[in-house]
């Protein structure tokens, strides 16, 4: 078999493993959907905020952000499962395999995207039934974008997972990284009307561009030109991937 | 043998902080050889193997495995070896068959061959019929057998087995031994194993090394090592003391041993009379051939408590 074929088989194996494990852990699938649904139906409906987007409700306005958030949380949780693997020792089997760390990273990364995309599909269906009035094309675009956002955020999750030593860091990573990324992104409010410091923080938050792009897809409205958004998201993904491959290079059982 | 060495370690060393886990080991293992590493807990066996498998970086020294340097060509080393870890490393959310299939893909087994090999391997380790169940529901011994199957399924040229039969019942253990022998006969695999079952080391290996505190203390074929202890062991109980046997040159060693005296003797059957003459008040006598247990007790430095019988739950003689 050629080198490429070997590499591809290994990536496929890792991808398959993650996909199977994901769909077997039903509790995880459901539990991740709880907070987005609370946001959509309690915050979205209860808060009766206003939407800066013409002819849309507040619920509709925050939907793309909540969708992105779901993907972000799924991805980071997935990355943290590496720590779990370390403890369960399954990682040893993969660490000992004749595959390069970049192959391992790509396999894990593709495997992780499945979760984000699946959650996103479920949420889009719920959204379309109760909140959105998007066209099929818009939904399809959003799903496609979900894959991109999943890719970008999974890299982030994997970096954290590879670096972290224990599951105790889980709360830390969630509180220090995921929540701020989500809340600062303007997912829940209109950035253009917020204070200067907040806006600056939002511009520095790569997740802002994920949300903005998703809004363009679903509502036809965005703060920045979509090309900028896309460039920022791609940059985010590439940066995460570089960090991730570096983190995987030094990943070992003893960590 | 150096031309066809499967493994060559020189000055291989590993420190963990203040602990010197492996202390400058020099070792050559020939292609096709079965080599057993024995030694007390914490002796450094797993660490040594783990360096050869490129999973632990040496603090010093070098090792060449299958012709490749473990530090510089780790990927190539990994393509030539198979490992059964001491610690469990199965994916328990997957089924037995899935664990094997994924392993095959990771180790470059041609996809066309995978199903056939998985079938055969499952049958070999006696898991046929249970392969569709998640590993989470397997018993300890079933998991162990699956791990062994996984280590062998890609047909490595060099196989590392770290306490492979730990927790297996005597029948399963025998089945594993038989399979290792068959595999060696068919493919000339080089096998490096660690074990606390002396019988296993005796029956399987061409050479044995006794490791203690990171160093090889003794090395040779099982027969040689047993001869070094003194070919036979005589145990006497009742009113006996080691000084009864002072001055007998065929007595290699005397130790106090639960409620009696234990002697390592050359050619005990012929010398028994002379021994008994020295201790007329002995009430009980037992003569047997030396086993690797005796070698272990003599050379491993710190004798294991009950080391002689503890790991030998399967007392059937070979
Ligand atoms: N990751 C590690 N960090 C710190 N010390 C370690 C580590 N791995 C092994 N050691 C130490 O190195 C020494 C050798 O351990 P090793 O696991 O190689 O022993 P072993 O011969 O395999 O023992 P056993 O028969 O119990 O499996 C021990 O003192 C152990 O505490
Ligand atoms: Mg060990």
mmCIF file of C-alpha atoms and ligand atoms in Angstrom, chain B residues 16 19 21 40-47 86 163 196, ligand 1:
data_model
loop_
_atom_site.group_PDB
_atom_site.id
_atom_site.type_symbol
_atom_site.label_atom_id
_atom_site.label_comp_id
_atom_site.label_asym_id
_atom_site.label_seq_id
_atom_site.Cartn_x
_atom_site.Cartn_y
_atom_site.Cartn_z
ATOM 1 C CA UNK B 16 12.059 9.590 36.188
ATOM 2 C CA UNK B 19 14.360 7.282 40.041
ATOM 3 C CA UNK B 21 14.070 3.113 36.147
ATOM 4 C CA UNK B 40 10.288 -7.823 40.702
ATOM 5 C CA UNK B 41 7.644 -5.091 40.513
ATOM 6 C CA UNK B 42 9.183 -1.777 39.658
ATOM 7 C CA UNK B 43 12.325 -3.396 38.231
ATOM 8 C CA UNK B 44 12.037 -1.404 35.018
ATOM 9 C CA UNK B 45 10.668 -4.013 32.605
ATOM 10 C CA UNK B 46 7.797 -1.949 31.308
ATOM 11 C CA UNK B 47 9.943 1.153 31.006
ATOM 12 C CA UNK B 86 0.466 -4.310 30.631
ATOM 13 C CA UNK B 163 2.566 -9.582 31.069
ATOM 14 C CA UNK B 196 5.625 -12.991 36.593
HETATM 15 N N1 LIG C 1 5.702 7.665 34.144
HETATM 16 C C1 LIG C 1 6.466 7.454 35.232
HETATM 17 N N2 LIG C 1 6.732 8.467 36.068
HETATM 18 C C2 LIG C 1 7.501 8.278 37.162
HETATM 19 N N3 LIG C 1 8.053 7.109 37.490
HETATM 20 C C3 LIG C 1 7.831 6.055 36.701
HETATM 21 C C4 LIG C 1 7.017 6.171 35.533
HETATM 22 N N4 LIG C 1 6.968 4.964 34.924
HETATM 23 C C5 LIG C 1 7.694 4.136 35.692
HETATM 24 N N5 LIG C 1 8.223 4.789 36.753
HETATM 25 C C6 LIG C 1 9.097 4.204 37.792
HETATM 26 O O1 LIG C 1 10.097 3.447 37.161
HETATM 27 C C7 LIG C 1 10.348 2.254 37.860
HETATM 28 C C8 LIG C 1 10.186 1.069 36.916
HETATM 29 O O2 LIG C 1 8.821 0.918 36.584
HETATM 30 P P1 LIG C 1 8.305 -0.159 35.542
HETATM 31 O O3 LIG C 1 6.876 0.108 35.298
HETATM 32 O O4 LIG C 1 9.203 -0.155 34.382
HETATM 33 O O5 LIG C 1 8.488 -1.500 36.376
HETATM 34 P P2 LIG C 1 8.085 -2.985 35.956
HETATM 35 O O6 LIG C 1 9.319 -3.792 36.002
HETATM 36 O O7 LIG C 1 7.317 -3.008 34.705
HETATM 37 O O8 LIG C 1 7.163 -3.411 37.192
HETATM 38 P P3 LIG C 1 5.851 -4.378 37.230
HETATM 39 O O9 LIG C 1 6.332 -5.777 37.326
HETATM 40 O O10 LIG C 1 5.188 -3.948 38.489
HETATM 41 O O11 LIG C 1 5.038 -4.098 36.014
HETATM 42 C C9 LIG C 1 9.388 2.251 39.039
HETATM 43 O O12 LIG C 1 10.094 2.679 40.177
HETATM 44 C C10 LIG C 1 8.347 3.243 38.667
HETATM 45 O O13 LIG C 1 7.834 3.875 39.807
#
